[in-house]
mmCIF file of C-alpha atoms in Angstrom:
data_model
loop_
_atom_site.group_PDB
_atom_site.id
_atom_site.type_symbol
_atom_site.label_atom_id
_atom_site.label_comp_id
_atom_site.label_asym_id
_atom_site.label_seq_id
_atom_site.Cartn_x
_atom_site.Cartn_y
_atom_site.Cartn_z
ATOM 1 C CA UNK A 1 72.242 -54.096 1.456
ATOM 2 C CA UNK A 2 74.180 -50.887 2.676
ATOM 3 C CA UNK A 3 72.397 -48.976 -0.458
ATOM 4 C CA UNK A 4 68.987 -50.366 0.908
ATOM 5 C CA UNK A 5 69.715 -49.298 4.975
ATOM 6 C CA UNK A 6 70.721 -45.868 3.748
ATOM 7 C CA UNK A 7 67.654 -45.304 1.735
ATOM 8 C CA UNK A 8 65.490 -46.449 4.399
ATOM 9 C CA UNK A 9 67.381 -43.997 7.012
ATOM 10 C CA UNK A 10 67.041 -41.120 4.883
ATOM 11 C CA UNK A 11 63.296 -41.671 4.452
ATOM 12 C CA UNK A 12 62.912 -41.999 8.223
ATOM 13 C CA UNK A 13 64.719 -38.737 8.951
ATOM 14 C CA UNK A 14 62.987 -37.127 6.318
ATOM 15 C CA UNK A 15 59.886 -38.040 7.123
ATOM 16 C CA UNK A 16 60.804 -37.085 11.075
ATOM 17 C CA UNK A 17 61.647 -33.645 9.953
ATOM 18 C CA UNK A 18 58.583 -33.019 8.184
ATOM 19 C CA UNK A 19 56.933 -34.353 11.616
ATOM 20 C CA UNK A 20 59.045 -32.152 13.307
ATOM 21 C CA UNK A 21 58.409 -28.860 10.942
ATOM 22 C CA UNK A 22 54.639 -29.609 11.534
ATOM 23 C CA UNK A 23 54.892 -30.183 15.194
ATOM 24 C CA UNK A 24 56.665 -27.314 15.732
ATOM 25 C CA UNK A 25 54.406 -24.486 14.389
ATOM 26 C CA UNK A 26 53.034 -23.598 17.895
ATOM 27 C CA UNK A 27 56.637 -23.308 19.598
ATOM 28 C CA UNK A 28 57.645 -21.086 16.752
ATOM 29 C CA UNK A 29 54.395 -18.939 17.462
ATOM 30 C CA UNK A 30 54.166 -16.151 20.096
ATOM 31 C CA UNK A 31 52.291 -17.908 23.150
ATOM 32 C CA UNK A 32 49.921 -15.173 23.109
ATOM 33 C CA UNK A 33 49.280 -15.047 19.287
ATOM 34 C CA UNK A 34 48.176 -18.558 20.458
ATOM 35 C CA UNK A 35 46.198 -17.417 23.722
ATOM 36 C CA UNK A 36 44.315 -14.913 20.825
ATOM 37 C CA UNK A 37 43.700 -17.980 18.702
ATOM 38 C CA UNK A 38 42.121 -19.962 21.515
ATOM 39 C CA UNK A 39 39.861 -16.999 22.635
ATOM 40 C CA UNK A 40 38.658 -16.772 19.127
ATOM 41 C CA UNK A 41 38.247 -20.350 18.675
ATOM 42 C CA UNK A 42 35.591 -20.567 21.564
ATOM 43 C CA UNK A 43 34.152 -17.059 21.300
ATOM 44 C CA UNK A 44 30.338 -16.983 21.117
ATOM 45 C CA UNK A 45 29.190 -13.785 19.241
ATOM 46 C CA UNK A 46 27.147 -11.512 21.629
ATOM 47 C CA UNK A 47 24.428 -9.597 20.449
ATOM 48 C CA UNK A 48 23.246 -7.917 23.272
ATOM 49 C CA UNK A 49 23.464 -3.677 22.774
ATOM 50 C CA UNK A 50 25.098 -1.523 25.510
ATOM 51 C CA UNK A 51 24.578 2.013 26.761
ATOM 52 C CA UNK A 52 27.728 2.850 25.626
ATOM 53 C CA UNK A 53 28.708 6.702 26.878
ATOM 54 C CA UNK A 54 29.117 9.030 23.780
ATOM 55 C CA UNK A 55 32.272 10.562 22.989
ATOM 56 C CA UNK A 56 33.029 12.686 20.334
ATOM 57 C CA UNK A 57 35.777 12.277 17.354
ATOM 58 C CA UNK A 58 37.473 14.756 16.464
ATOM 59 C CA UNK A 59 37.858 15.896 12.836
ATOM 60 C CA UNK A 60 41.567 16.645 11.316
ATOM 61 C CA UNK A 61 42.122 17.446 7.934
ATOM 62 C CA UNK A 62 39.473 15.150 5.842
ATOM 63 C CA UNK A 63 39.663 11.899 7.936
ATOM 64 C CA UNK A 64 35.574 12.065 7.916
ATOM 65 C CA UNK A 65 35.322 9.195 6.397
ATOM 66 C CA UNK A 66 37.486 7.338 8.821
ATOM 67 C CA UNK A 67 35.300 8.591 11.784
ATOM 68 C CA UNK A 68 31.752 8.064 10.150
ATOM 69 C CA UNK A 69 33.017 4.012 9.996
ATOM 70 C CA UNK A 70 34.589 3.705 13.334
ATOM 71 C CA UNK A 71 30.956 5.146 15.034
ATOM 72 C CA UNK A 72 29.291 2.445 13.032
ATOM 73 C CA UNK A 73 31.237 0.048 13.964
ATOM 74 C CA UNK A 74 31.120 0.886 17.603
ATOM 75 C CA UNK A 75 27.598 1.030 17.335
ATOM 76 C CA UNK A 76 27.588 -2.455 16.137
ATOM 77 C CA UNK A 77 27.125 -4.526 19.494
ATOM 78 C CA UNK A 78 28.615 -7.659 17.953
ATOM 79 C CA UNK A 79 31.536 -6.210 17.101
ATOM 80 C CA UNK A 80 32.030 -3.748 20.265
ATOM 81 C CA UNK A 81 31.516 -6.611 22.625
ATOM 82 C CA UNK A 82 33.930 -8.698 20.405
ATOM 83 C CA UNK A 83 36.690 -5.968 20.249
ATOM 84 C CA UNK A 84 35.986 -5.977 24.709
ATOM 85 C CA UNK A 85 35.959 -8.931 25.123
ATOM 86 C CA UNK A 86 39.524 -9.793 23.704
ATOM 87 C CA UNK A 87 42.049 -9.889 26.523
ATOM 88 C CA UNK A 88 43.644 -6.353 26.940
ATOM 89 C CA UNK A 89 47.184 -7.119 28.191
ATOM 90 C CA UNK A 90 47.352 -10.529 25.807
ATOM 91 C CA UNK A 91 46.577 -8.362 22.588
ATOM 92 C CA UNK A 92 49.591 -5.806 23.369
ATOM 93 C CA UNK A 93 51.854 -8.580 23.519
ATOM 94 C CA UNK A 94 50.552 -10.437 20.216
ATOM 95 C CA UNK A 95 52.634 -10.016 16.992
ATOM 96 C CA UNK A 96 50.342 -11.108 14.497
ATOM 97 C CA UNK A 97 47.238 -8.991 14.821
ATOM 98 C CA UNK A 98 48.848 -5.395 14.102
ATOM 99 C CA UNK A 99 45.394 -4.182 12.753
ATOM 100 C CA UNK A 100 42.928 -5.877 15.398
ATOM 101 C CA UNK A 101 45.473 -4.359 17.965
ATOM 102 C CA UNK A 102 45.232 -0.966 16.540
ATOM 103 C CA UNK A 103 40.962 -1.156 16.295
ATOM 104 C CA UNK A 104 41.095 -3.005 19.641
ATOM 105 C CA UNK A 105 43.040 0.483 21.122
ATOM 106 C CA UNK A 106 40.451 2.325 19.389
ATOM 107 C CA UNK A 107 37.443 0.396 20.756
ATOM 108 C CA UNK A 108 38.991 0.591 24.008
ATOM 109 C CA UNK A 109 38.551 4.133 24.699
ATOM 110 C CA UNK A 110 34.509 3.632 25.087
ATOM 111 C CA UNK A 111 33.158 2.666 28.290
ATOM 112 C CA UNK A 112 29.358 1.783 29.364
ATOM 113 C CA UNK A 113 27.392 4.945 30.768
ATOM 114 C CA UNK A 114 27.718 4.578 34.553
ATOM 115 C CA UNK A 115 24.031 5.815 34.792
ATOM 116 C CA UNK A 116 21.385 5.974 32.427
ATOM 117 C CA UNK A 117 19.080 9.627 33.215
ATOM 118 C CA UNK A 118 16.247 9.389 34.811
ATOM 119 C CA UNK A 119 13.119 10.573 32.803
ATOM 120 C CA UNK A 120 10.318 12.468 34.847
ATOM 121 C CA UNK A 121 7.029 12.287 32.659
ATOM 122 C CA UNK A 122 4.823 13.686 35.627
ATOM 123 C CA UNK A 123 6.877 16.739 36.083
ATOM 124 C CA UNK A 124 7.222 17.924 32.771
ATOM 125 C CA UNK A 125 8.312 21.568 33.925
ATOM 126 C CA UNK A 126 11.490 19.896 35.630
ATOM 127 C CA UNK A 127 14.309 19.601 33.312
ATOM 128 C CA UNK A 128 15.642 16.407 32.799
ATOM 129 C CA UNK A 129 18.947 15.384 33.766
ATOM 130 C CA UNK A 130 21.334 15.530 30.240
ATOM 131 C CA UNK A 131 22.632 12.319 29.543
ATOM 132 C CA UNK A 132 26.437 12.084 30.924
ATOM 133 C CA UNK A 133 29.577 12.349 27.791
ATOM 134 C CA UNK A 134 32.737 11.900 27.503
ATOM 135 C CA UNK A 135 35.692 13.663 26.040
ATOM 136 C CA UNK A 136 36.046 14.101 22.743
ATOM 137 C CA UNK A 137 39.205 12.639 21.560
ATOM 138 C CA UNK A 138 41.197 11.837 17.910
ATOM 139 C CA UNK A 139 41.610 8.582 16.521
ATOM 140 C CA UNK A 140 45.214 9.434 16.096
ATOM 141 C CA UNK A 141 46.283 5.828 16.087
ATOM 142 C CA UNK A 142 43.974 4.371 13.383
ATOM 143 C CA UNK A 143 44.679 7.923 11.355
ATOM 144 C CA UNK A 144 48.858 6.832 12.013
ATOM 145 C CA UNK A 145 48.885 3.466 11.216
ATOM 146 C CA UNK A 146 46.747 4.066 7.937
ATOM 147 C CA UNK A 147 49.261 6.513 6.789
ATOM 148 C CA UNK A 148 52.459 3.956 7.546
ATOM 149 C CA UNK A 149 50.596 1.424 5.010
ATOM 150 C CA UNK A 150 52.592 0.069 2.480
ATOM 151 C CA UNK A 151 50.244 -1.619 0.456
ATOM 152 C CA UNK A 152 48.655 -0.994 -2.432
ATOM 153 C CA UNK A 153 45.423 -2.266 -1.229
ATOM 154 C CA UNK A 154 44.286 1.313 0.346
ATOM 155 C CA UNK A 155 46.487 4.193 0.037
ATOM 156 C CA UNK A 156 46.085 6.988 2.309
ATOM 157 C CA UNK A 157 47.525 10.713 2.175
ATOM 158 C CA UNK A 158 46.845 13.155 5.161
ATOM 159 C CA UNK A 159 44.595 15.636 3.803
ATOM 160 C CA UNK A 160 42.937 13.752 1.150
ATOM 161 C CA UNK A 161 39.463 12.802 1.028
ATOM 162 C CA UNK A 162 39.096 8.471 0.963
ATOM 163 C CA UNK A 163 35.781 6.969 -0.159
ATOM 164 C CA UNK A 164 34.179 5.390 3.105
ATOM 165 C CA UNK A 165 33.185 2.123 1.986
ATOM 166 C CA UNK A 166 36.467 1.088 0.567
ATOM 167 C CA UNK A 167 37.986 1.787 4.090
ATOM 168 C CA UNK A 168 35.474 -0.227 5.540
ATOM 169 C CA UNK A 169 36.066 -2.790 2.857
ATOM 170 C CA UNK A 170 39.948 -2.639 3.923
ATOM 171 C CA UNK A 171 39.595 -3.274 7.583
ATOM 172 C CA UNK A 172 37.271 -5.867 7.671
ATOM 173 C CA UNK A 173 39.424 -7.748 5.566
ATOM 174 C CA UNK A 174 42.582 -7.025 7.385
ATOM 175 C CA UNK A 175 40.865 -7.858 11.147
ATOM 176 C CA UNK A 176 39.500 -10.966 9.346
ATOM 177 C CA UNK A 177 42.234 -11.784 7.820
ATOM 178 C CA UNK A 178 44.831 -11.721 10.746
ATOM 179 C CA UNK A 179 42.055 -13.810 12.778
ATOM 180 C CA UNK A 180 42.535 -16.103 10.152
ATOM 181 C CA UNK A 181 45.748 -16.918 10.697
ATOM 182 C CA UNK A 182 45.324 -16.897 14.357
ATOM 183 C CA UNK A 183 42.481 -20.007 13.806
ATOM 184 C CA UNK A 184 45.241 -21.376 11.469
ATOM 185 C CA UNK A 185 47.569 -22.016 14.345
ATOM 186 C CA UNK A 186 44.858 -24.474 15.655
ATOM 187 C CA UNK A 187 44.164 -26.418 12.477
ATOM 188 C CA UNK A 188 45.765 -29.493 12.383
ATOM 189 C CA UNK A 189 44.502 -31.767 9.564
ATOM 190 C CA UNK A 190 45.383 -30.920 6.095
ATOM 191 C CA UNK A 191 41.799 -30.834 4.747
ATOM 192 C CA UNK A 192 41.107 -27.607 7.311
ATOM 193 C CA UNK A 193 44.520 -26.300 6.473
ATOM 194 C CA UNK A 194 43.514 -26.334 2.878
ATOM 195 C CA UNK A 195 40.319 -24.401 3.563
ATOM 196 C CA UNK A 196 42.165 -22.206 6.201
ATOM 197 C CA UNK A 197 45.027 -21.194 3.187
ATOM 198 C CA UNK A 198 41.668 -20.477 0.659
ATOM 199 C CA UNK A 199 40.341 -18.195 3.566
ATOM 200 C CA UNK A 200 43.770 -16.202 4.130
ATOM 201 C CA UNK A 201 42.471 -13.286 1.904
ATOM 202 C CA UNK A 202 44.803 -13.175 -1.308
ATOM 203 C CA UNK A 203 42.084 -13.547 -3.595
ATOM 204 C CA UNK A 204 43.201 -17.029 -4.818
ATOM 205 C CA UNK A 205 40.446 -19.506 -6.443
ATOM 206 C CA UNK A 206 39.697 -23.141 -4.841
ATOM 207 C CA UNK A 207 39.396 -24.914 -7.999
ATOM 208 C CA UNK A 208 37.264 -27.719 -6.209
ATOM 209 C CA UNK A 209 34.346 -27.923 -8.098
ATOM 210 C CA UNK A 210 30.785 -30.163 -7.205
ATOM 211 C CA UNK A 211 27.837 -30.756 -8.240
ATOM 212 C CA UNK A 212 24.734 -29.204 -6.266
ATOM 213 C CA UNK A 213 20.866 -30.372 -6.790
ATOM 214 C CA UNK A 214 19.126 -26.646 -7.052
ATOM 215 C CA UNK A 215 15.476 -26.183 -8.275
ATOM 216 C CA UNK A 216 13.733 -28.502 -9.748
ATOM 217 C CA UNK A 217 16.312 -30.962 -8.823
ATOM 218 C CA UNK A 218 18.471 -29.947 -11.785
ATOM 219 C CA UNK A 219 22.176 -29.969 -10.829
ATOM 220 C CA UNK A 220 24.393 -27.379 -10.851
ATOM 221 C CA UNK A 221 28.326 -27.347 -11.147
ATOM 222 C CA UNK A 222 29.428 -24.831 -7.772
ATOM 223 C CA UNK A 223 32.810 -24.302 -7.028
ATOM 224 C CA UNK A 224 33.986 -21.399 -4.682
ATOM 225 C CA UNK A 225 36.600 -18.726 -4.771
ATOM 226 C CA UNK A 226 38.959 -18.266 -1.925
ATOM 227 C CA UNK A 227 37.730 -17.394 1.729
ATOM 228 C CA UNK A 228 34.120 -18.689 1.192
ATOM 229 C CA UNK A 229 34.132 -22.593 2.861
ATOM 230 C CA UNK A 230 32.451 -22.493 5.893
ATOM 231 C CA UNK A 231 34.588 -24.996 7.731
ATOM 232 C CA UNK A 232 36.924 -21.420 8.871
ATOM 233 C CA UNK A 233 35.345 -18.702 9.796
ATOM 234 C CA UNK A 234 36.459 -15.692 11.751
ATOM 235 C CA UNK A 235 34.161 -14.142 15.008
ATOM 236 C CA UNK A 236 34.699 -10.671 12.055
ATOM 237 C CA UNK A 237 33.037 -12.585 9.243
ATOM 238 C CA UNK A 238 30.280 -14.069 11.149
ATOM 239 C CA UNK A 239 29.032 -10.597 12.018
ATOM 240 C CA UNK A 240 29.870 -9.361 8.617
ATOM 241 C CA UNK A 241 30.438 -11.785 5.563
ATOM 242 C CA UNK A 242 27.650 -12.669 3.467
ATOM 243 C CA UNK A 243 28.146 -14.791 0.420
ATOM 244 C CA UNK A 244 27.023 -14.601 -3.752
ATOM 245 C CA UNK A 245 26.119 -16.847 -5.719
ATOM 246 C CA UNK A 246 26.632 -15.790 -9.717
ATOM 247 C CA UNK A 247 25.343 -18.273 -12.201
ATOM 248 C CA UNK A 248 25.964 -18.727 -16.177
ATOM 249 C CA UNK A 249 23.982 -21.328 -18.493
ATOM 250 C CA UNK A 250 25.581 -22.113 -21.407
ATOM 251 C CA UNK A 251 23.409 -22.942 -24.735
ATOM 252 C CA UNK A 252 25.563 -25.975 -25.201
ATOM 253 C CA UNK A 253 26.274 -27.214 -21.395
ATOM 254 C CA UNK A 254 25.033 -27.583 -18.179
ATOM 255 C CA UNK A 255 24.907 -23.967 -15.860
ATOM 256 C CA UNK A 256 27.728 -23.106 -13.382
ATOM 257 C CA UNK A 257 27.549 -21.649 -10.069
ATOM 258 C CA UNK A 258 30.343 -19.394 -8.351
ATOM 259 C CA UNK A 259 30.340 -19.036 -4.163
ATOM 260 C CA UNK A 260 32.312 -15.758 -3.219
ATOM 261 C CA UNK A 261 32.316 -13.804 -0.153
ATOM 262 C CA UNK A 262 31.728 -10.109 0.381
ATOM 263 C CA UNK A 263 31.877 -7.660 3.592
ATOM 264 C CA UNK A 264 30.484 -4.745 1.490
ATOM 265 C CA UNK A 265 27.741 -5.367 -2.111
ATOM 266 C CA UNK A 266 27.621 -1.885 -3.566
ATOM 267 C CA UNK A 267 24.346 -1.441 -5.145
ATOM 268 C CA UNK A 268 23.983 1.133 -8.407
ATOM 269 C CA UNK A 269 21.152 3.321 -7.291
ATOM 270 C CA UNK A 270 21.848 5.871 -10.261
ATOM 271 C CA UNK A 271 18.673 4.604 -12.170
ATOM 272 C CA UNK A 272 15.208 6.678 -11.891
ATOM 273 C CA UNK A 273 13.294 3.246 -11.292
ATOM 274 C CA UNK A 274 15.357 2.276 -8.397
ATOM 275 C CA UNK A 275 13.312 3.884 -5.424
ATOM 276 C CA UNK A 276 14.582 1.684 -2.295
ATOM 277 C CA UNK A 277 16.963 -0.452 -1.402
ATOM 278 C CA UNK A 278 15.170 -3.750 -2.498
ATOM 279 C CA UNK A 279 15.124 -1.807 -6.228
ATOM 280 C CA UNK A 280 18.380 -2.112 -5.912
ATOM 281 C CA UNK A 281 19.065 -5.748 -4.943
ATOM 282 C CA UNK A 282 16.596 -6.859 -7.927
ATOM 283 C CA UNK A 283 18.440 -4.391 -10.324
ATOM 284 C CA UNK A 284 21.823 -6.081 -9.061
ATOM 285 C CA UNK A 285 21.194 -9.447 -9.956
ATOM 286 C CA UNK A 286 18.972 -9.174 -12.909
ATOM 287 C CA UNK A 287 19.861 -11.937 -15.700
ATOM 288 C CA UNK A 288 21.995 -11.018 -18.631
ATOM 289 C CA UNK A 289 22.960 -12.450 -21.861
ATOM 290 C CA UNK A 290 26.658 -12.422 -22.006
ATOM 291 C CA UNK A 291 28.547 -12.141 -26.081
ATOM 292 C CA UNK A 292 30.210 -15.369 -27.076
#
């Protein structure tokens, strides 16, 4: 009877600590890693473009291809009004959005033009006013914190030339990534906890597999590889992630669809019969016959 009491304490305490461990994610979290997670949560993606006032970047060494990026991606109103909207004095307290923060800083430094010139069409010997800019400045924190990386993901030297769209690849991944884990805080069944560890970015597989009715009403075996289930996403990969679909039939069994996510599709344009971009896309996912 003793052996039978004991057994049934220890499976109540154990089970309370497990309760407990889960319980106490958020009081082990910075509050405003949490205040981050709750903006995200709600955030609305705004579209609406901005007269943003033009500054110049400066140019050190061969960080071009840093700069060309970071103009895109403040010319992406999505993203800019994203990047403002999140709350200033919250993000430099967080401790678990160390890229966002830096891109945040960066973002920052542009402001809306205070007046937009007027433009006298009668008087065309008047000159027109010149449309207001601001100071040119370095990126000096984005170029710092990529040369502190550890990783083997994107290595950066100062003075060497990086390809563009693997640094774009990089910090899309990284701002999605960390928002991620912010939305993770907030998750509380398992189910979305499952889908929430898929999305985390480390490039493991969900081996859940189903069965999809495609054309003709044939079905289709579709599973997805890690970050594509739709029940997570970041405000980052709603402006950016898209999502392939690669297929193989098999002589002797039914076809197989993959899901996968992608911020950047590199298209091979090095063919003489590829003349635009949509060349390109049909060239991409032409059908092949695989060996074996």
């Amino acid at each position: 009877m003793a052996r039978v009491r004991l057994l049934i304490i220890n499976y109540i305490s154990s089970t309370l600590t497990e309760s407990q461990v889960r319980s106490s994610r958020h009081l082990n979290t910075n509050p405003n890693d949490l205040d981050i997670a709750k903006f995200l949560q709600v955030y609305a993606l705004n579209h609406r473009s901005s007269m943003i006032k033009p500054r110049g970047l400066s140019n050190r060494n061969n960080w071009c291809f840093v700069n060309a990026i970071l103009q895109a991606l403040v010319a992406c109103p999505p993203f800019y009004n994203l990047l403002k909207s999140m709350p200033y004095e919250t993000m430099k307290r967080a401790s678990m959005v160390k890229v966002t923060k830096v891109v945040h800083d960066f973002v920052a430094e542009f402001a809306p033009l205070d007046h937009f010139p007027k433009i006298n069409r009668r008087d065309k010997g008047k000159k027109n006013e010149d449309l207001p800019l601001g100071m040119t400045f370095e990126a000096s924190s984005i170029f710092q914190f990529l040369l502190n990386l550890t990783s083997d993901t994107f290595k950066v030297e100062d003075g060497r030339q990086e390809d563009a769209e693997e640094f774009l690849t990089f910090l899309l991944n990284e701002v999605n990534d960390e928002m991620l884990l912010l939305l993770k805080l907030l998750v509380e069944n398992d189910e979305e906890e499952e889908a929430a560890a898929a999305a985390d970015g480390e490039g493991e597989e969900d081996n859940d597999e189903w069965h999809e009715v495609g054309a003709r009403n044939k079905s289709l075996l579709t599973r997805r590889v890690g970050g594509s289930n739709e029940s997570l996403r970041s405000p980052v990969g709603c402006i950016f992630q898209g999502q392939l679909q690669s297929c193989v039939t098999s002589l002797n069994g039914e076809p197989t669809a993959t899901l996968q996510p992608f911020f950047t599709l590199p298209l091979d344009i090095q063919s003489k019969n590829i003349k635009n971009v949509s060349d390109a896309l049909l060239h991409n996912f032409t059908s092949e016959t695989i060996d074996g």
